[in-house]
């Protein structure tokens, strides 16, 4: 399995206090396994800007608080091999995938299960820092106005895709990795509600089940990040009303509460030893003395018995939190113990002889 240093990171705090940046998640609307890459190979599909999404982007936050100041875009294709930015309509297929990611688009050197070759696949760039949920303006310390428009981008992109053929889909899958996995949960019911009942519209969040845990120094790292994001970007509109009636907005932004309100068929994919969360929320560098955890959180084989007890405590917390969905109708889970963050984007973790298997699946 790849080590944590080889993997992509979700929403993480960067720069000035109160600001968050999403580093390399991706969101897949309408199929499986579009692939994010930390470096974009020469043969990737070029970015094609979506007209309505570009309008929604106008006035959005600039490069000072966003890794890229480009508008959200997408690449259209009928199969992985035929992806082209010049293709702006679907041709015949009733199965759809849309992907919103950060660093890469679709690469034709990646192997995807042949069952999915006939799906329409779309990739959308992600650059709002709040899993396509924010809609607010805020003042920066230098006096400039920051515009957060993730929710408007989400709505504009999906509206345009519906016009271009998504509305006639017979099967549609919304998926995503990391912050894209969280976006999948946040928008799952909205995505599902756009289709008639006879359409198979489902969701697959990959590595999006972030925990509210204390780090080694007893600080709640993810609570701090999520709380800042929720208040800075005003994400209330995407949060379940029944949750907000009982809990505060930050609590409702965490998957353990969020999933209680989702009704659309959902399949949760996650490691119970999520490498990004262990590295950045359980054992961030400032939470332990010296280098005592540095070797362990890079490779679990280097952990001593005391450290393994802490890691197993993380696993127990994860399993306890995710149990809330075990009795949900039409839901499923694939929870393994690989030290990894995001599995569907990588052949070695999802479609190779080394991939984890449960019950021959």
Coordinates of C-alpha atoms in Angstrom, one line a residue:
X1 CA 0.0 0.0 0.0
X2 CA 1.2 3.6 -0.6
X3 CA 2.5 5.3 2.5
X4 CA 0.9 8.5 3.7
X5 CA 3.6 10.6 2.1
X6 CA 2.5 9.3 -1.3
X7 CA -1.2 10.2 -0.8
X8 CA -3.2 13.3 -1.4
X9 CA -4.5 15.4 1.4
X10 CA -8.0 16.7 2.2
X11 CA -9.0 20.0 3.8
X12 CA -6.0 21.2 5.8
X13 CA -5.2 24.4 7.6
X14 CA -2.7 26.6 5.7
X15 CA -1.5 30.2 6.0
X16 CA -3.2 32.6 8.3
X17 CA -5.5 31.4 11.1
X18 CA -9.0 30.8 10.0
X19 CA -8.2 30.0 6.4
X20 CA -8.5 26.5 4.9
X21 CA -7.3 25.1 1.7
X22 CA -8.3 21.9 0.0
X23 CA -5.3 20.0 -1.2
X24 CA -6.0 17.4 -3.8
X25 CA -9.4 15.9 -3.1
X26 CA -11.7 15.0 -6.0
X27 CA -15.4 14.6 -6.5
X28 CA -16.9 12.1 -8.9
X29 CA -20.4 12.7 -10.1
X30 CA -22.0 10.0 -12.0
X31 CA -19.5 6.9 -12.2
X32 CA -16.5 5.5 -10.5
X33 CA -12.8 5.9 -10.3
X34 CA -11.8 9.1 -12.1
X35 CA -8.2 9.6 -10.9
X36 CA -6.5 12.5 -9.1
X37 CA -2.7 12.7 -9.5
X38 CA -0.2 14.8 -7.6
X39 CA 1.5 15.5 -10.9
X40 CA -0.4 15.8 -14.2
X41 CA 1.0 13.5 -16.9
X42 CA 1.5 14.8 -20.4
X43 CA -1.5 12.8 -21.8
X44 CA -4.2 14.0 -19.5
X45 CA -7.4 15.4 -20.9
X46 CA -7.2 19.2 -21.2
X47 CA -9.5 21.4 -19.0
X48 CA -12.7 22.5 -20.6
X49 CA -14.5 25.3 -18.8
X50 CA -18.2 24.8 -18.1
X51 CA -20.1 28.0 -19.0
X52 CA -22.4 28.2 -16.0
X53 CA -19.8 27.1 -13.6
X54 CA -17.5 29.9 -14.9
X55 CA -20.2 32.4 -14.2
X56 CA -20.7 31.0 -10.7
X57 CA -17.0 31.3 -10.2
X58 CA -16.9 35.0 -11.0
X59 CA -15.9 36.9 -7.9
X60 CA -14.8 33.7 -6.1
X61 CA -11.8 33.9 -3.9
X62 CA -8.4 34.4 -5.5
X63 CA -5.1 32.7 -5.3
X64 CA -4.2 34.2 -1.9
X65 CA -6.7 31.7 -0.3
X66 CA -7.1 29.2 -3.1
X67 CA -4.5 26.9 -4.5
X68 CA -5.6 27.7 -8.1
X69 CA -7.4 30.8 -9.3
X70 CA -8.8 29.1 -12.3
X71 CA -12.5 28.5 -12.9
X72 CA -13.9 25.1 -12.3
X73 CA -14.0 23.0 -15.5
X74 CA -14.6 19.5 -16.7
X75 CA -13.6 17.0 -19.3
X76 CA -16.3 15.0 -21.2
X77 CA -15.9 11.6 -22.6
X78 CA -17.8 8.4 -23.5
X79 CA -14.9 6.1 -22.5
X80 CA -11.6 6.7 -20.8
X81 CA -9.8 6.3 -24.1
X82 CA -11.9 8.8 -26.0
X83 CA -11.8 11.7 -23.5
X84 CA -11.6 15.0 -25.2
X85 CA -12.4 18.6 -24.1
X86 CA -14.1 19.0 -27.6
X87 CA -16.8 16.5 -26.6
X88 CA -19.4 18.5 -24.9
X89 CA -22.3 16.1 -25.2
X90 CA -22.9 12.5 -24.3
X91 CA -23.4 10.0 -27.1
X92 CA -25.7 7.2 -26.3
X93 CA -24.6 6.0 -22.9
X94 CA -27.2 6.1 -20.1
X95 CA -24.6 5.8 -17.4
X96 CA -22.9 8.8 -16.0
X97 CA -19.8 9.7 -14.0
X98 CA -18.8 13.3 -13.2
X99 CA -15.6 13.9 -11.3
X100 CA -14.5 17.1 -9.5
X101 CA -10.9 16.9 -8.4
X102 CA -8.0 19.1 -7.8
X103 CA -4.6 18.1 -9.3
X104 CA -5.4 15.9 -12.3
X105 CA -8.2 15.2 -14.7
X106 CA -8.6 11.9 -16.5
X107 CA -5.6 9.9 -17.7
X108 CA -5.9 7.3 -20.4
X109 CA -3.0 5.3 -18.9
X110 CA -5.1 4.3 -15.8
X111 CA -6.9 1.0 -15.9
X112 CA -10.6 1.1 -14.9
X113 CA -12.8 -2.0 -14.6
X114 CA -14.2 -2.7 -18.0
X115 CA -17.7 -2.7 -16.6
X116 CA -17.4 1.1 -16.5
X117 CA -16.0 1.7 -20.0
X118 CA -19.4 2.7 -21.4
X119 CA -20.1 5.3 -18.7
X120 CA -20.0 9.0 -19.5
X121 CA -17.4 10.5 -17.2
X122 CA -16.9 14.1 -16.2
X123 CA -14.1 15.6 -14.1
X124 CA -14.6 19.0 -12.3
X125 CA -11.9 21.0 -10.7
X126 CA -12.3 21.6 -7.0
X127 CA -11.1 24.9 -5.5
X128 CA -13.4 26.2 -2.8
X129 CA -12.0 24.7 0.4
X130 CA -15.3 23.6 1.8
X131 CA -16.4 20.6 -0.2
X132 CA -18.6 22.7 -2.5
X133 CA -20.7 23.9 0.4
X134 CA -19.8 27.5 1.1
X135 CA -21.6 30.7 0.0
X136 CA -20.3 33.8 1.8
X137 CA -18.0 36.9 1.7
X138 CA -15.4 37.7 4.3
X139 CA -12.9 40.4 4.9
X140 CA -9.2 39.5 4.8
X141 CA -6.7 41.2 7.1
X142 CA -5.4 43.3 4.2
X143 CA -8.9 44.7 3.7
X144 CA -9.7 42.8 0.5
X145 CA -13.0 40.8 0.2
X146 CA -12.8 37.1 -0.1
X147 CA -15.7 35.3 -1.9
X148 CA -16.6 31.7 -1.2
X149 CA -18.8 30.3 -3.9
X150 CA -18.5 26.5 -3.6
X151 CA -22.2 25.9 -3.3
X152 CA -23.0 28.1 -6.4
X153 CA -20.4 26.2 -8.4
X154 CA -21.8 22.8 -7.4
X155 CA -25.3 23.9 -8.4
X156 CA -24.2 25.5 -11.7
X157 CA -22.1 22.5 -12.7
X158 CA -24.8 20.0 -12.0
X159 CA -27.5 22.1 -13.7
X160 CA -25.4 22.3 -16.8
X161 CA -24.7 18.6 -16.8
X162 CA -28.4 17.9 -16.5
X163 CA -29.0 20.0 -19.6
X164 CA -26.2 18.2 -21.5
X165 CA -27.6 14.7 -20.9
X166 CA -27.3 13.7 -17.3
X167 CA -31.0 14.2 -16.8
X168 CA -31.6 11.2 -19.1
X169 CA -29.2 8.9 -17.2
X170 CA -30.5 5.4 -16.1
X171 CA -27.6 5.0 -13.7
X172 CA -25.6 7.8 -11.9
X173 CA -23.0 7.7 -9.2
X174 CA -21.7 10.6 -7.2
X175 CA -18.3 9.8 -5.6
X176 CA -15.3 11.5 -4.4
X177 CA -12.0 11.1 -2.4
X178 CA -11.0 12.9 0.7
X179 CA -12.7 16.4 0.8
X180 CA -14.4 15.1 -2.3
X181 CA -15.7 12.2 -0.2
X182 CA -17.1 14.7 2.3
X183 CA -18.7 16.6 -0.6
X184 CA -20.3 13.4 -1.7
X185 CA -22.0 13.1 1.7
X186 CA -23.0 16.7 1.8
X187 CA -24.6 16.7 -1.6
X188 CA -25.7 13.0 -1.8
X189 CA -29.4 13.6 -1.2
X190 CA -29.5 16.7 -3.5
X191 CA -27.9 14.6 -6.3
X192 CA -30.3 11.7 -5.8
X193 CA -33.3 14.0 -5.7
X194 CA -32.6 15.3 -9.2
X195 CA -33.5 12.0 -10.8
X196 CA -36.8 10.1 -11.1
X197 CA -37.4 7.2 -8.7
X198 CA -36.7 4.6 -11.4
X199 CA -33.1 5.9 -12.0
X200 CA -30.4 4.2 -10.0
X201 CA -28.7 7.2 -8.4
X202 CA -26.2 6.4 -5.6
X203 CA -23.2 7.8 -3.7
X204 CA -19.8 6.5 -2.9
X205 CA -17.7 8.6 -0.5
X206 CA -14.0 7.5 -0.4
X207 CA -11.9 8.5 2.6
X208 CA -14.4 11.2 3.5
X209 CA -15.4 10.0 6.9
X210 CA -13.4 12.5 9.1
X211 CA -13.5 12.0 12.8
X212 CA -13.8 14.5 15.6
X213 CA -10.9 13.2 17.8
X214 CA -8.3 14.6 20.1
X215 CA -4.7 14.5 19.0
X216 CA -1.8 13.4 21.2
X217 CA -1.8 16.7 23.0
X218 CA -5.6 16.6 23.6
X219 CA -6.4 19.2 21.0
X220 CA -9.3 18.7 18.5
X221 CA -7.5 19.4 15.2
X222 CA -10.4 18.6 12.8
X223 CA -12.9 20.4 15.0
X224 CA -10.8 23.5 14.7
X225 CA -10.5 23.1 10.9
X226 CA -14.2 22.3 10.4
X227 CA -15.4 25.0 12.8
X228 CA -13.4 27.6 11.0
X229 CA -14.7 26.4 7.6
X230 CA -18.3 26.3 8.7
X231 CA -18.3 29.8 10.1
X232 CA -16.1 31.4 7.5
X233 CA -17.9 30.0 4.5
X234 CA -21.5 29.8 5.9
X235 CA -22.2 26.2 5.0
X236 CA -25.6 26.0 6.7
X237 CA -27.6 25.6 3.5
X238 CA -26.1 22.1 2.8
X239 CA -26.4 20.8 6.3
X240 CA -29.4 18.6 7.3
X241 CA -32.2 20.6 8.9
X242 CA -33.0 17.8 11.4
X243 CA -29.4 17.8 12.6
X244 CA -29.3 21.6 12.9
X245 CA -32.4 21.5 15.1
X246 CA -30.5 19.4 17.7
X247 CA -26.8 20.2 17.2
X248 CA -24.5 23.1 16.1
X249 CA -23.3 23.6 12.6
X250 CA -19.8 22.2 13.2
X251 CA -21.2 19.0 14.6
X252 CA -23.5 18.5 11.6
X253 CA -20.5 19.0 9.2
X254 CA -18.9 15.9 10.6
X255 CA -19.8 12.6 8.8
X256 CA -20.8 10.8 12.0
X257 CA -23.8 13.2 12.3
X258 CA -24.2 14.0 8.6
X259 CA -24.9 10.4 7.6
X260 CA -27.8 10.1 10.0
X261 CA -29.8 12.3 7.8
X262 CA -28.9 11.0 4.3
X263 CA -31.6 8.9 2.7
X264 CA -30.1 8.2 -0.7
X265 CA -28.3 4.8 -1.2
X266 CA -24.7 5.2 -0.1
X267 CA -21.6 3.0 0.0
X268 CA -18.9 4.2 2.4
X269 CA -15.3 3.3 1.6
X270 CA -12.7 4.1 4.2
X271 CA -9.7 2.7 6.0
X272 CA -10.1 2.3 9.7
X273 CA -6.5 3.4 9.9
X274 CA -6.9 6.4 7.6
X275 CA -3.3 7.5 7.0
X276 CA -4.1 11.2 6.5
X277 CA -6.2 11.5 9.7
X278 CA -3.6 9.6 11.7
X279 CA -0.8 11.8 10.4
X280 CA -2.6 15.1 10.6
X281 CA -5.3 14.9 13.2
X282 CA -4.2 12.2 15.6
X283 CA -0.5 12.7 15.6
X284 CA 0.3 16.1 14.0
X285 CA 3.9 17.2 14.5
X286 CA 3.1 19.7 17.2
X287 CA 1.3 17.2 19.3
X288 CA 4.3 15.1 20.5
X289 CA 7.8 15.7 21.7
X290 CA 10.8 15.5 19.4
X291 CA 10.5 12.7 16.8
X292 CA 8.8 10.2 19.0
X293 CA 6.0 9.6 16.5
X294 CA 7.6 10.5 13.2
X295 CA 8.7 7.1 12.2
X296 CA 5.5 5.4 13.4
X297 CA 3.1 7.5 11.5
X298 CA 5.2 7.1 8.3
X299 CA 5.1 3.3 8.5
X300 CA 3.0 1.5 11.1
X301 CA 5.6 -1.3 11.2
X302 CA 7.8 1.1 13.2
X303 CA 5.2 1.7 15.9
X304 CA 5.8 0.4 19.4
X305 CA 3.2 -1.3 21.5
X306 CA 2.1 1.9 23.2
X307 CA 1.7 3.6 19.9
X308 CA -0.3 0.7 18.5
X309 CA -2.7 1.0 21.4
X310 CA -3.3 4.6 20.4
X311 CA -3.8 3.7 16.8
X312 CA -6.2 0.9 17.8
X313 CA -8.1 3.5 19.8
X314 CA -8.4 5.6 16.6
X315 CA -9.8 2.5 14.8
X316 CA -12.3 1.8 17.6
X317 CA -13.5 5.4 17.4
X318 CA -13.9 5.1 13.6
X319 CA -15.8 1.8 13.8
X320 CA -18.1 3.1 16.6
X321 CA -18.9 6.3 14.5
X322 CA -19.6 4.5 11.3
X323 CA -21.8 1.9 12.9
X324 CA -24.6 4.4 12.8
X325 CA -25.3 3.4 9.1
X326 CA -25.2 -0.3 9.5
X327 CA -29.0 -0.7 9.5
X328 CA -29.7 1.9 6.8
X329 CA -31.6 0.3 3.9
X330 CA -29.7 0.1 0.6
X331 CA -26.4 1.2 2.2
X332 CA -23.1 -0.6 2.3
X333 CA -19.6 -0.3 3.7
X334 CA -16.1 -1.4 2.8
X335 CA -13.9 -0.7 5.8
X336 CA -10.4 -2.2 5.7
X337 CA -7.3 -1.8 7.8
X338 CA -4.9 -0.5 5.1
X339 CA -2.8 2.5 6.2
X340 CA -4.0 4.6 3.3
X341 CA -6.1 7.7 2.5
X342 CA -8.2 7.4 -0.7
X343 CA -8.4 4.0 -2.4
X344 CA -10.4 4.2 -5.6
X345 CA -7.9 6.6 -7.3
X346 CA -5.1 4.1 -7.2
X347 CA -4.8 0.8 -9.1
X348 CA -2.7 -0.8 -6.3
X349 CA -5.4 -0.1 -3.7
X350 CA -8.5 -0.7 -5.7
X351 CA -8.0 -2.9 -8.8
X352 CA -4.9 -4.9 -8.4
X353 CA -4.0 -8.3 -7.0
X354 CA -2.8 -6.5 -3.8
X355 CA -6.1 -4.7 -3.2
X356 CA -8.0 -5.6 0.0
X357 CA -10.7 -8.2 -0.5
X358 CA -13.7 -8.9 1.8
X359 CA -15.8 -11.9 0.9
X360 CA -14.3 -12.1 -2.6
X361 CA -15.3 -8.5 -3.3

